[in-house]
């Protein structure tokens, strides 16, 4: 698994995640705090699985669909994704 | 009929022999007869003798994967066996088949020696139950209040009640979903195997049988646990992985449950057919009335559509495991719903005989009608499964647009001439990230019909129907892409789209089935009927459907001409 050449920076990733979450919960980006649990915004656990598909497409990574269960805020998620990208070999399942 | 040699055993699954041994339910001397079933139902008695006989035939070994000592190597065989039992008596199929549901979490996540031990118990005839539901909580699994507190020295102390659980009282073992973090959440639940033989008797008790409208003889009860100590090795999989494991297990159990609907449909159709053939009125037989033939022809088409979805879903466990989140949801929503409609249509034909509890095969029809009602409720209701599908709309739309389908795997699913490859349960996923190959590859499938249609080998009509389905499926996916995300309130319109999606899936599956199994010169009548049946529900209003194909289907079956899809296994 190669790191995409222009791997998005941490802040890019964070704002992208914020925008995705805002889209899914139908709120303004400004209303989404990156340290608050995603479930607070009504992104229920089962629906959070869908976020995985988006992130995979965006970062060209393969992740566990449950990634947002184990990293339940935007900050935690961004940190995890950064680490995964840095390792270059995601711990996710194989396609 | 007494059987000495098991018909189902490791390395040998004699489904035809099993079906024969079950006998003809119209014969009161058969193991499963309408007469005996009616009597047990009236008395609300569990069919214990019958289940013991099924144990001797080896049916429980089909609930255990071969790697853990059982005979399960093909999920389509499991569907066929459960269907054979359900065709005679749904109460028996639900009462006996529950053990498969009880075992699945272990097959997915248990340690090998733990799984082999459970496998040995099951093969020896121990019923295993699966407790997710509680009095206050059904579909909302994360609301469960039964709590397992980890003990300092290892093990757990479990407190709470599981209620409305099939075989909770009869079961020797129960697989329980319990809260292991006080705050809950998707990592706050775990699975424990309760072995009643090892739990202290004063710390648990069975809850009374709950009277039910259908499957009246089944043991629908519960278990109350009062700070009951569980050993550390009761844990199935990792602590905190309970929800994830259960959701994957449901992909298998929901697929298997469709067999119950197929069995009910087989029986409903048979009862209606026989009645229509015998009943005389106005100097004619009922079956000579055009609308009766139409209704029966349509019922065959409905049964074929349901059967194709069920059988190909079961084969997909082997060939398309990463898509099972979508496929199992489609199957569990589509099949019971279509069969409920089929039963209603057959019931109308039967008239009073659908209503009488002793007349006409001992009132078999009203029993199956009551019994089948539960299939669309348990193991994830129709709404719950459609909700899973709705959650997948973004990936379905994206996948359809990109066309990432693994066409070869779709072909392997539909090609019945080859046994499916070994099931890769480790590849089940909570997200079907690529969408669904069957619907994505409709373009290729309908394209493959074009050449034989222009060569006159296939009626042009069938190719036109396939084309219409393909266009309709494309239109649907454009709509799926437009609807707002459904993380909170799902709009009612989304459920209508889910139903349309299911019909497209059924049509795509039927088309694939025909393409990969056709024999030269074969009349694709069943395909034409299924495509017509499916399209009828997805056509825009104002485009009526010509039901004449259902009459031809009826005539073909009545004349004994081959008119069934190759998934059909029913011989009576
Ligand atoms: C005969 C029988 C046997 C059973 N056996 C077992 C068993 O062995 N083990 C076990 O754990 N449970 C078992 N159950 C329980 C069964 O699985 C639950 O009843 C089921 O989960 C549905 O819950 P509910 O209808 O009780 O209530 P609720 O979940 O409260 O549902 C109420 C209504 O809301 C709808 N609904 C729920 N969620 C959604 C959603 N997300 N979107 C849209 N609509 C929704 C439902 O379809 C239903 O119409 C059994 C039930 C019966 C009747």
XYZ file of C-alpha atoms and ligand atoms in Angstrom:
720
model
C 0.000 0.000 0.000
C 1.549 3.269 -1.086
C 0.950 6.536 0.615
C -0.791 8.800 -1.860
C 1.786 11.281 -3.111
C 0.112 14.305 -1.656
C -1.048 12.828 1.617
C -3.474 15.338 3.105
C -2.110 17.164 6.104
C -3.587 16.607 9.514
C -5.616 19.805 9.390
C -6.875 19.015 5.890
C -7.956 15.615 7.071
C -9.679 17.085 10.097
C -11.639 19.614 8.081
C -12.524 17.023 5.488
C -13.812 14.703 8.227
C -15.755 17.584 9.752
C -17.396 18.295 6.422
C -18.321 14.623 5.916
C -19.773 14.304 9.392
C -21.687 17.566 8.948
C -23.110 16.196 5.692
C -24.208 12.946 7.272
C -25.859 14.524 10.278
C -27.218 17.428 8.207
C -25.657 20.172 10.340
C -23.445 23.161 9.615
C -19.711 22.439 9.634
C -19.352 25.167 12.228
C -21.577 23.167 14.575
C -19.301 20.140 14.533
C -16.695 20.045 17.264
C -13.732 17.762 16.650
C -13.436 16.639 20.263
C -17.051 15.631 20.723
C -18.242 12.049 20.309
C -19.817 11.563 16.898
C -22.866 9.938 18.468
C -23.650 13.290 20.125
C -24.572 14.591 16.688
C -26.840 11.651 16.075
C -24.371 9.709 13.962
C -25.446 6.351 15.349
C -23.028 3.464 15.607
C -24.415 1.553 12.690
C -24.501 4.581 10.453
C -20.932 5.445 11.465
C -19.878 2.392 9.458
C -20.693 4.271 6.285
C -18.063 6.875 7.117
C -15.455 4.162 6.594
C -16.307 3.886 2.900
C -15.877 7.625 2.455
C -12.533 7.722 4.238
C -11.276 4.760 2.259
C -12.146 6.467 -0.997
C -10.627 9.735 0.100
C -7.349 8.346 1.410
C -7.112 5.208 -0.727
C -6.801 3.120 2.379
C -8.507 -0.057 3.485
C -9.922 0.253 6.987
C -12.010 -1.730 9.408
C -15.610 -0.520 8.966
C -15.711 -0.162 12.746
C -12.952 2.466 12.695
C -15.286 5.147 14.052
C -16.336 2.854 16.902
C -12.776 2.610 18.111
C -11.979 6.274 17.404
C -15.248 7.980 18.211
C -14.330 11.685 17.750
C -13.022 13.519 14.708
C -9.750 14.195 16.510
C -9.287 10.567 17.486
C -10.206 9.435 14.009
C -7.826 11.900 12.357
C -5.002 10.812 14.667
C -5.608 7.175 13.874
C -5.720 7.831 10.142
C -2.536 9.883 10.310
C -0.785 7.013 12.051
C -2.120 4.505 9.584
C -0.937 6.625 6.669
C 2.458 7.106 8.307
C 2.904 3.372 8.836
C 2.133 2.879 5.184
C 0.638 -0.507 5.907
C -2.866 -0.190 7.229
C -3.957 -2.623 9.855
C -7.269 -2.941 8.058
C -8.716 -6.022 6.481
C -7.847 -7.034 2.964
C -10.247 -6.292 0.159
C -40.369 -43.816 9.410
C -37.481 -44.748 11.654
C -34.007 -44.043 10.405
C -31.007 -45.906 11.642
C -28.138 -44.397 9.646
C -27.822 -40.619 9.848
C -28.587 -39.063 6.459
C -26.552 -36.020 7.331
C -23.113 -36.639 8.713
C -19.576 -35.352 8.352
C -18.647 -35.751 4.708
C -22.113 -36.817 3.663
C -25.222 -34.740 3.203
C -28.010 -36.757 1.600
C -30.644 -34.056 1.144
C -32.847 -36.136 -1.147
C -32.803 -38.990 1.361
C -33.530 -36.552 4.165
C -36.522 -35.155 2.283
C -37.837 -38.667 1.596
C -37.395 -39.664 5.210
C -39.458 -36.696 6.348
C -42.308 -38.174 4.345
C -45.504 -36.790 2.905
C -47.259 -34.590 5.473
C -50.656 -35.624 4.104
C -49.886 -39.136 5.343
C -50.776 -39.304 9.048
C -48.103 -41.974 9.515
C -45.294 -39.703 8.293
C -42.785 -38.313 10.773
C -44.097 -34.809 10.106
C -47.778 -35.003 9.281
C -50.432 -32.304 9.088
C -52.490 -34.368 11.519
C -49.790 -34.551 14.182
C -48.750 -30.924 13.692
C -52.333 -29.745 14.139
C -52.666 -31.731 17.340
C -49.442 -30.371 18.816
C -50.398 -26.840 17.789
C -53.789 -27.102 19.441
C -52.176 -28.319 22.636
C -49.371 -25.721 22.385
C -46.981 -28.607 22.838
C -43.369 -28.636 21.698
C -42.693 -31.234 18.949
C -40.060 -32.976 21.067
C -40.370 -36.470 19.518
C -40.067 -35.066 16.018
C -37.006 -33.034 16.967
C -35.393 -36.112 18.475
C -35.960 -37.929 15.208
C -34.408 -35.055 13.267
C -31.432 -35.326 15.606
C -31.103 -39.001 14.692
C -31.197 -38.158 11.012
C -28.216 -35.911 11.641
C -29.793 -32.505 11.010
C -27.898 -30.836 13.903
C -24.583 -31.630 12.253
C -25.649 -29.302 9.434
C -25.648 -26.465 11.990
C -21.937 -26.999 12.670
C -19.218 -26.066 10.152
C -17.072 -29.003 9.082
C -13.965 -27.451 10.652
C -15.656 -27.758 14.053
C -16.753 -31.340 13.524
C -20.055 -30.896 11.691
C -21.357 -31.404 8.161
C -21.873 -27.769 7.161
C -19.775 -26.982 4.117
C -22.461 -25.327 1.978
C -24.949 -22.744 3.136
C -27.278 -23.600 0.255
C -27.531 -27.108 1.706
C -28.509 -25.666 5.062
C -31.231 -23.623 3.352
C -32.474 -26.705 1.497
C -32.624 -28.820 4.660
C -34.430 -26.171 6.719
C -36.834 -25.595 3.844
C -37.626 -29.304 3.712
C -38.599 -29.263 7.388
C -40.448 -25.927 7.141
C -42.451 -27.274 4.193
C -44.018 -29.757 6.616
C -44.177 -27.741 9.820
C -42.778 -24.290 10.559
C -42.949 -24.811 14.303
C -40.576 -27.748 14.012
C -38.246 -25.893 11.647
C -38.101 -22.852 13.930
C -37.807 -24.941 17.094
C -35.049 -27.144 15.714
C -33.262 -24.677 13.435
C -32.748 -22.185 16.257
C -29.651 -24.124 17.230
C -27.935 -22.922 14.065
C -28.642 -19.332 15.120
C -27.367 -20.088 18.613
C -24.069 -21.398 17.296
C -23.150 -18.828 14.661
C -21.376 -16.308 16.928
C -19.116 -19.120 18.089
C -18.301 -20.159 14.525
C -17.375 -16.571 13.745
C -15.391 -15.600 16.793
C -14.853 -18.494 19.189
C -11.527 -20.147 19.923
C -11.131 -23.355 17.866
C -11.327 -25.718 20.858
C -14.288 -23.773 22.259
C -16.075 -24.044 18.899
C -15.323 -27.759 18.594
C -16.741 -28.330 22.051
C -19.973 -26.517 21.174
C -20.061 -28.411 17.871
C -19.878 -31.724 19.733
C -22.741 -30.690 22.020
C -24.895 -29.674 19.061
C -24.231 -32.883 17.164
C -25.137 -34.820 20.310
C -28.530 -33.091 20.202
C -28.144 -30.219 22.693
C -30.398 -27.291 21.699
C -28.600 -23.946 21.620
C -30.462 -20.693 21.934
C -29.536 -17.088 21.058
C -30.523 -14.296 23.418
C -30.337 -10.755 22.107
C -33.795 -9.404 22.930
C -34.980 -8.118 26.309
C -38.431 -7.193 27.553
C -37.829 -3.503 27.001
C -35.611 -3.739 23.922
C -36.019 -5.545 20.614
C -34.219 -4.262 17.541
C -32.205 -1.669 19.463
C -29.388 -3.980 20.501
C -27.320 -1.218 22.112
C -30.080 -0.577 24.629
C -29.642 -4.018 26.218
C -29.513 -3.912 30.012
C -28.331 -7.405 30.877
C -24.976 -6.651 32.410
C -21.858 -8.759 32.768
C -19.416 -7.304 35.258
C -15.874 -8.593 34.901
C -14.699 -10.225 38.143
C -11.275 -9.485 39.595
C -10.233 -13.131 39.456
C -11.486 -13.573 35.871
C -14.955 -14.479 34.736
C -18.121 -12.388 34.931
C -21.134 -11.789 37.106
C -24.222 -11.556 34.937
C -27.442 -9.838 35.908
C -30.595 -9.272 33.922
C -33.197 -10.926 31.734
C -33.345 -12.080 28.166
C -36.945 -12.433 27.104
C -38.870 -13.593 24.052
C -36.146 -16.099 23.309
C -36.725 -19.192 21.214
C -35.632 -22.301 23.157
C -34.498 -20.333 26.210
C -35.985 -23.052 28.420
C -35.231 -26.153 26.341
C -31.765 -24.929 25.418
C -28.810 -26.542 27.163
C -26.697 -23.607 26.064
C -27.486 -19.969 25.292
C -25.384 -17.435 23.485
C -26.091 -14.109 25.208
C -25.380 -10.512 24.234
C -24.468 -8.675 27.441
C -23.323 -5.199 28.400
C -19.722 -5.250 29.591
C -19.179 -1.488 29.847
C -21.607 0.434 32.023
C -21.849 3.212 29.424
C -22.550 0.693 26.638
C -21.832 1.848 23.101
C -20.685 -0.203 20.130
C -17.682 -1.544 22.080
C -19.620 -1.932 25.298
C -21.171 -5.345 24.635
C -19.826 -8.885 24.613
C -21.065 -12.401 23.931
C -21.142 -15.089 26.584
C -22.004 -18.741 26.206
C -24.238 -19.779 29.081
C -23.860 -23.495 29.723
C -26.721 -24.370 32.051
C -24.900 -27.527 33.115
C -22.167 -25.370 34.627
C -24.046 -22.387 36.032
C -25.061 -22.479 39.732
C -28.714 -23.535 39.747
C -29.800 -20.923 42.268
C -28.503 -18.023 40.139
C -30.671 -18.410 37.067
C -34.182 -19.452 36.195
C -36.159 -19.955 33.016
C -39.005 -17.508 32.381
C -42.476 -18.883 31.586
C -43.502 -19.833 28.057
C -44.973 -16.835 26.239
C -48.213 -17.716 24.433
C -48.026 -16.836 20.743
C -50.369 -16.402 17.753
C -48.357 -18.755 15.543
C -45.708 -21.457 16.188
C -47.780 -22.112 19.289
C -45.851 -25.201 20.278
C -42.473 -23.471 20.186
C -40.598 -22.732 23.386
C -40.708 -18.940 23.345
C -39.589 -17.989 26.816
C -36.611 -16.370 28.480
C -33.958 -16.561 31.145
C -33.382 -14.477 34.253
C -29.867 -14.262 35.662
C -29.356 -13.116 39.217
C -25.713 -12.080 39.679
C -24.872 -15.376 38.088
C -21.149 -16.207 37.917
C -19.819 -17.125 34.474
C -16.358 -18.608 33.925
C -13.836 -16.547 31.933
C -13.884 -19.061 29.105
C -17.585 -18.398 28.503
C -16.561 -15.313 26.549
C -16.983 -15.675 22.774
C -14.480 -13.547 20.896
C -13.022 -10.474 22.502
C -14.580 -8.465 25.250
C -16.282 -5.484 23.610
C -16.653 -7.204 20.236
C -20.190 -8.460 20.929
C -22.093 -6.086 18.677
C -19.724 -6.529 15.767
C -19.854 -10.321 16.021
C -23.630 -10.361 16.435
C -24.140 -8.124 13.390
C -21.965 -10.415 11.282
C -23.737 -13.482 12.658
C -27.052 -11.934 11.661
C -25.852 -11.858 8.061
C -25.742 -15.663 8.159
C -28.840 -16.249 10.265
C -30.989 -13.844 8.234
C -29.951 -15.678 5.104
C -30.807 -19.034 6.677
C -34.184 -17.771 7.957
C -35.384 -17.265 4.383
C -35.577 -21.071 4.167
C -38.484 -20.898 6.617
C -40.399 -18.689 4.194
C -39.654 -20.955 1.248
C -41.027 -23.937 3.139
C -44.172 -22.019 4.049
C -44.605 -20.957 0.417
C -44.147 -24.530 -0.824
C -46.875 -25.696 1.491
C -49.260 -22.816 0.757
C -48.944 -23.356 -2.983
C -49.483 -27.064 -2.645
C -52.605 -26.651 -0.515
C -54.060 -24.084 -2.911
C -53.187 -26.122 -6.004
C -54.769 -29.283 -4.675
C -57.880 -27.494 -3.546
C -58.300 -25.722 -6.884
C -57.863 -28.989 -8.753
C -60.490 -30.844 -6.702
C -63.097 -28.268 -5.803
C -66.184 -28.266 -8.005
C -68.517 -25.339 -8.397
C -70.999 -24.252 -11.091
C -70.390 -27.603 -12.748
C -66.717 -26.897 -13.217
C -63.570 -27.335 -11.256
C -62.190 -24.239 -9.548
C -58.949 -24.459 -11.470
C -60.808 -23.960 -14.738
C -61.684 -20.389 -13.781
C -59.251 -18.018 -15.539
C -58.575 -15.861 -12.508
C -57.721 -18.895 -10.415
C -55.120 -19.999 -12.935
C -53.766 -16.457 -12.976
C -53.465 -16.343 -9.193
C -51.695 -19.701 -9.073
C -49.376 -18.769 -11.947
C -48.470 -15.595 -10.118
C -47.888 -17.516 -6.919
C -45.387 -19.725 -8.757
C -43.576 -16.639 -10.028
C -43.476 -15.181 -6.501
C -42.146 -18.437 -5.108
C -39.466 -18.619 -7.803
C -38.369 -15.040 -7.140
C -38.154 -15.705 -3.391
C -36.355 -18.984 -3.935
C -33.779 -17.491 -6.286
C -32.974 -14.690 -3.840
C -32.715 -17.128 -0.948
C -30.551 -19.723 -2.695
C -28.222 -17.211 -4.321
C -27.897 -15.338 -1.021
C -26.833 -18.601 0.622
C -24.283 -19.238 -2.120
C -23.032 -15.667 -1.771
C -21.754 -16.527 1.707
C -19.130 -18.494 -0.229
C -18.578 -16.266 -3.222
C -19.356 -12.701 -2.144
C -18.829 -12.629 1.636
C -17.900 -8.932 1.657
C -21.299 -8.096 0.160
C -23.343 -10.092 2.663
C -24.353 -6.992 4.661
C -26.449 -5.965 1.649
C -27.376 -9.399 0.331
C -28.578 -10.771 3.682
C -30.634 -7.628 4.333
C -32.247 -7.907 0.898
C -32.977 -11.592 1.413
C -34.465 -11.230 4.895
C -36.602 -8.282 3.859
C -37.660 -9.559 0.434
C -38.330 -13.246 0.938
C -40.657 -13.173 3.993
C -42.572 -10.195 2.561
C -43.164 -11.822 -0.820
C -44.156 -15.048 0.892
C -46.623 -13.236 3.168
C -48.258 -11.891 -0.008
C -48.187 -15.315 -1.637
C -49.841 -16.852 1.416
C -52.543 -14.169 1.352
C -53.218 -14.856 -2.338
C -53.409 -18.622 -1.803
C -55.628 -18.017 1.210
C -58.093 -16.112 -0.913
C -58.327 -19.044 -3.306
C -58.913 -21.453 -0.475
C -61.805 -19.351 0.754
C -63.329 -20.786 3.910
C -60.738 -23.537 3.955
C -58.074 -21.014 4.816
C -60.070 -20.168 7.915
C -61.133 -23.558 9.260
C -58.902 -25.144 11.840
C -59.791 -28.800 11.328
C -61.002 -29.172 7.768
C -58.691 -29.527 4.717
C -55.470 -31.196 5.784
C -56.309 -30.624 9.448
C -56.376 -26.858 9.024
C -52.798 -26.812 7.773
C -53.278 -23.552 5.912
C -54.384 -21.369 8.787
C -51.550 -22.842 10.841
C -48.883 -22.018 8.295
C -50.384 -18.559 7.827
C -50.109 -17.897 11.565
C -46.715 -19.542 11.848
C -45.180 -17.606 9.002
C -46.108 -14.229 10.438
C -43.149 -14.406 12.783
C -40.520 -14.816 10.064
C -40.793 -11.146 9.105
C -40.521 -10.141 12.765
C -37.649 -12.035 14.349
C -33.944 -12.009 13.575
C -34.344 -8.431 12.347
C -37.757 -7.273 11.187
C -38.434 -6.242 7.603
C -38.011 -2.585 8.597
C -34.745 -3.265 10.371
C -33.336 -5.027 7.328
C -34.534 -2.281 5.026
C -32.817 0.167 7.358
C -29.537 -1.717 6.875
C -30.095 -1.425 3.149
C -30.901 2.288 3.423
C -27.664 2.844 5.364
C -25.918 1.311 2.380
C -27.529 3.619 -0.208
C -24.403 5.829 -0.487
C -22.134 2.842 -1.177
C -24.686 1.203 -3.462
C -24.980 4.383 -5.512
C -21.223 4.902 -5.631
C -20.516 1.274 -6.501
C -23.144 1.255 -9.219
C -21.665 4.338 -10.789
C -18.109 3.008 -10.633
C -19.128 -0.506 -11.661
C -16.635 -2.287 -9.445
C -18.521 -5.599 -9.461
C -16.550 -8.820 -9.353
C -18.357 -10.360 -12.319
C -16.599 -13.654 -11.967
C -17.728 -14.032 -8.359
C -21.281 -13.130 -9.377
C -21.079 -15.824 -12.057
C -19.765 -18.397 -9.568
C -22.689 -17.583 -7.293
C -25.216 -18.214 -10.034
C -23.573 -21.196 -11.719
C -25.163 -24.141 -9.928
C -23.161 -26.752 -11.805
C -20.134 -26.138 -9.604
C -20.113 -26.447 -5.821
C -19.351 -23.075 -4.249
C -15.834 -22.484 -2.910
C -15.350 -22.859 0.864
C -17.090 -20.146 2.887
C -14.754 -17.376 4.028
C -16.518 -16.190 7.142
C -13.467 -14.088 8.035
C -14.330 -11.904 5.051
C -17.813 -10.973 6.241
C -17.909 -7.228 6.747
C -20.297 -4.802 8.389
C -20.006 -2.579 5.337
C -20.449 -3.835 1.774
C -17.978 -1.187 0.706
C -18.138 -1.946 -3.012
C -21.934 -2.101 -3.147
C -23.563 -5.088 -4.799
C -22.262 -7.068 -7.761
C -25.607 -8.515 -8.845
C -27.227 -5.154 -9.512
C -24.027 -3.570 -10.818
C -23.581 -6.235 -13.447
C -27.119 -6.078 -14.798
C -25.784 -4.304 -17.884
C -23.492 -7.194 -18.736
C -26.226 -9.721 -18.005
C -28.878 -8.115 -20.173
C -26.224 -7.560 -22.852
C -25.600 -11.295 -22.909
C -29.243 -11.855 -23.792
C -29.148 -9.597 -26.816
C -27.287 -11.934 -29.173
C -29.392 -15.055 -28.499
C -32.509 -12.878 -28.715
C -31.640 -11.521 -32.149
C -30.688 -15.039 -33.255
C -34.173 -16.137 -32.220
C -32.884 -18.549 -29.557
C -34.541 -16.521 -26.814
C -37.901 -14.795 -27.162
C -37.382 -11.097 -27.883
C -39.857 -10.404 -25.090
C -37.429 -11.740 -22.468
C -34.571 -9.587 -23.729
C -36.882 -6.558 -23.614
C -37.807 -7.295 -20.008
C -34.121 -7.608 -19.076
C -33.433 -4.291 -20.780
C -36.278 -2.622 -18.938
C -35.001 -3.960 -15.625
C -31.515 -2.680 -16.340
C -32.792 0.811 -17.112
C -35.046 0.789 -14.108
C -32.135 -0.246 -11.883
C -29.978 2.584 -13.255
C -32.781 5.045 -12.587
C -33.158 3.742 -9.066
C -29.462 4.186 -8.325
C -29.605 7.778 -9.538
C -32.392 8.305 -7.017
C -30.409 6.579 -4.267
C -27.556 8.991 -4.860
C -29.858 11.963 -4.379
C -31.590 11.119 -1.149
C -30.248 12.806 1.975
C -28.174 10.745 4.395
C -30.272 8.771 6.786
C -28.212 8.807 9.949
C -31.121 10.054 12.016
C -34.706 10.004 10.825
C -35.163 7.756 7.852
C -37.784 9.214 5.548
C -40.643 6.883 4.588
C -39.664 7.345 0.919
C -36.358 5.618 1.649
C -38.211 2.424 2.568
C -40.027 2.519 -0.765
C -36.665 2.839 -2.505
C -35.365 -0.105 -0.487
C -38.301 -2.206 -1.703
C -37.553 -1.231 -5.282
C -33.913 -2.107 -4.763
C -34.894 -5.551 -3.513
C -36.995 -6.160 -6.621
C -34.075 -5.132 -8.836
C -31.828 -7.502 -6.936
C -34.316 -10.344 -7.397
C -34.579 -9.676 -11.127
C -30.814 -9.453 -11.508
C -30.373 -12.712 -9.618
C -32.966 -14.467 -11.781
C -31.317 -13.261 -14.956
C -27.919 -14.445 -13.769
C -29.323 -17.793 -12.747
C -30.745 -18.343 -16.197
C -27.623 -17.178 -18.039
C -25.280 -19.453 -16.107
C -27.383 -22.607 -16.161
C -29.298 -22.568 -19.425
C -29.497 -25.538 -21.685
C -29.877 -25.152 -25.441
C -33.451 -24.910 -26.604
C -34.813 -24.376 -23.095
C -37.908 -22.192 -22.924
C -37.057 -19.362 -20.492
C -40.642 -19.228 -19.285
C -39.772 -19.075 -15.587
C -37.376 -16.204 -16.261
C -40.001 -14.293 -18.204
C -42.477 -14.826 -15.376
C -40.044 -13.733 -12.656
C -38.927 -10.646 -14.575
C -42.549 -9.708 -15.185
C -43.367 -10.266 -11.519
C -40.435 -8.132 -10.391
C -40.980 -5.329 -12.892
C -44.615 -5.014 -11.980
C -43.615 -3.473 -8.634
C -40.943 -1.145 -9.980
C -42.737 0.234 -13.028
C -43.877 3.820 -12.826
C -47.637 4.125 -12.321
C -49.657 4.042 -15.505
C -47.640 1.219 -17.037
C -49.805 -1.811 -16.433
C -48.425 -5.306 -16.520
C -49.695 -7.989 -18.807
C -50.215 -11.014 -16.603
C -50.649 -13.449 -19.472
C -47.220 -14.975 -18.810
C -48.527 -16.221 -15.452
C -51.263 -18.146 -17.270
C -48.662 -19.775 -19.501
C -46.609 -20.630 -16.440
C -49.636 -22.223 -14.846
C -50.435 -24.217 -17.973
C -46.852 -25.444 -18.279
C -46.790 -26.651 -14.690
C -50.230 -28.216 -14.953
C -49.104 -30.098 -18.063
C -46.012 -31.331 -16.236
C -43.621 -29.442 -18.526
C -40.375 -28.303 -16.896
C -41.004 -24.709 -15.906
C -39.088 -24.225 -12.661
C -35.760 -22.494 -12.138
C -32.842 -24.820 -11.394
C -32.877 -23.697 -7.751
C -36.111 -25.629 -7.222
C -35.729 -28.731 -5.162
C -39.336 -29.531 -4.391
C -40.529 -32.725 -5.939
C -44.032 -33.065 -4.602
C -41.741 -15.975 18.222
C -40.575 -15.099 18.502
C -39.335 -15.664 18.719
C -38.243 -14.869 18.999
N -37.031 -15.455 19.228
C -35.988 -14.685 19.586
C -34.741 -15.280 19.912
O -34.572 -16.495 19.853
N -33.727 -14.479 20.291
C -33.861 -13.130 20.367
O -32.911 -12.462 20.728
N -35.038 -12.527 20.068
C -36.094 -13.274 19.674
N -37.282 -12.683 19.387
C -37.401 -11.243 19.488
C -37.421 -10.555 18.159
O -36.183 -10.680 17.515
C -37.804 -9.103 18.412
O -39.156 -9.116 18.721
C -37.436 -8.256 17.244
O -36.083 -7.936 17.369
C -38.225 -7.002 17.047
O -38.391 -6.302 18.204
P -39.841 -5.860 18.672
O -40.833 -5.995 17.585
O -40.112 -6.625 19.862
O -39.736 -4.358 19.087
P -39.004 -3.128 18.472
O -37.634 -3.421 18.125
O -39.250 -2.112 19.506
O -39.797 -2.777 17.144
C -41.028 -2.078 17.091
C -41.330 -1.682 15.667
O -40.320 -0.788 15.183
C -39.775 -1.248 13.975
N -38.369 -0.892 13.918
C -37.392 -1.265 14.772
N -36.201 -0.787 14.374
C -36.423 -0.094 13.243
C -35.585 0.626 12.353
N -34.282 0.706 12.557
N -36.154 1.222 11.287
C -37.475 1.140 11.077
N -38.315 0.472 11.880
C -37.802 -0.148 12.951
C -39.988 -2.729 14.028
O -40.005 -3.306 12.742
C -41.330 -2.839 14.692
O -42.327 -2.640 13.731
C -38.391 -13.465 19.086
C -39.637 -12.894 18.854
C -40.725 -13.686 18.568
C -42.048 -13.035 18.344
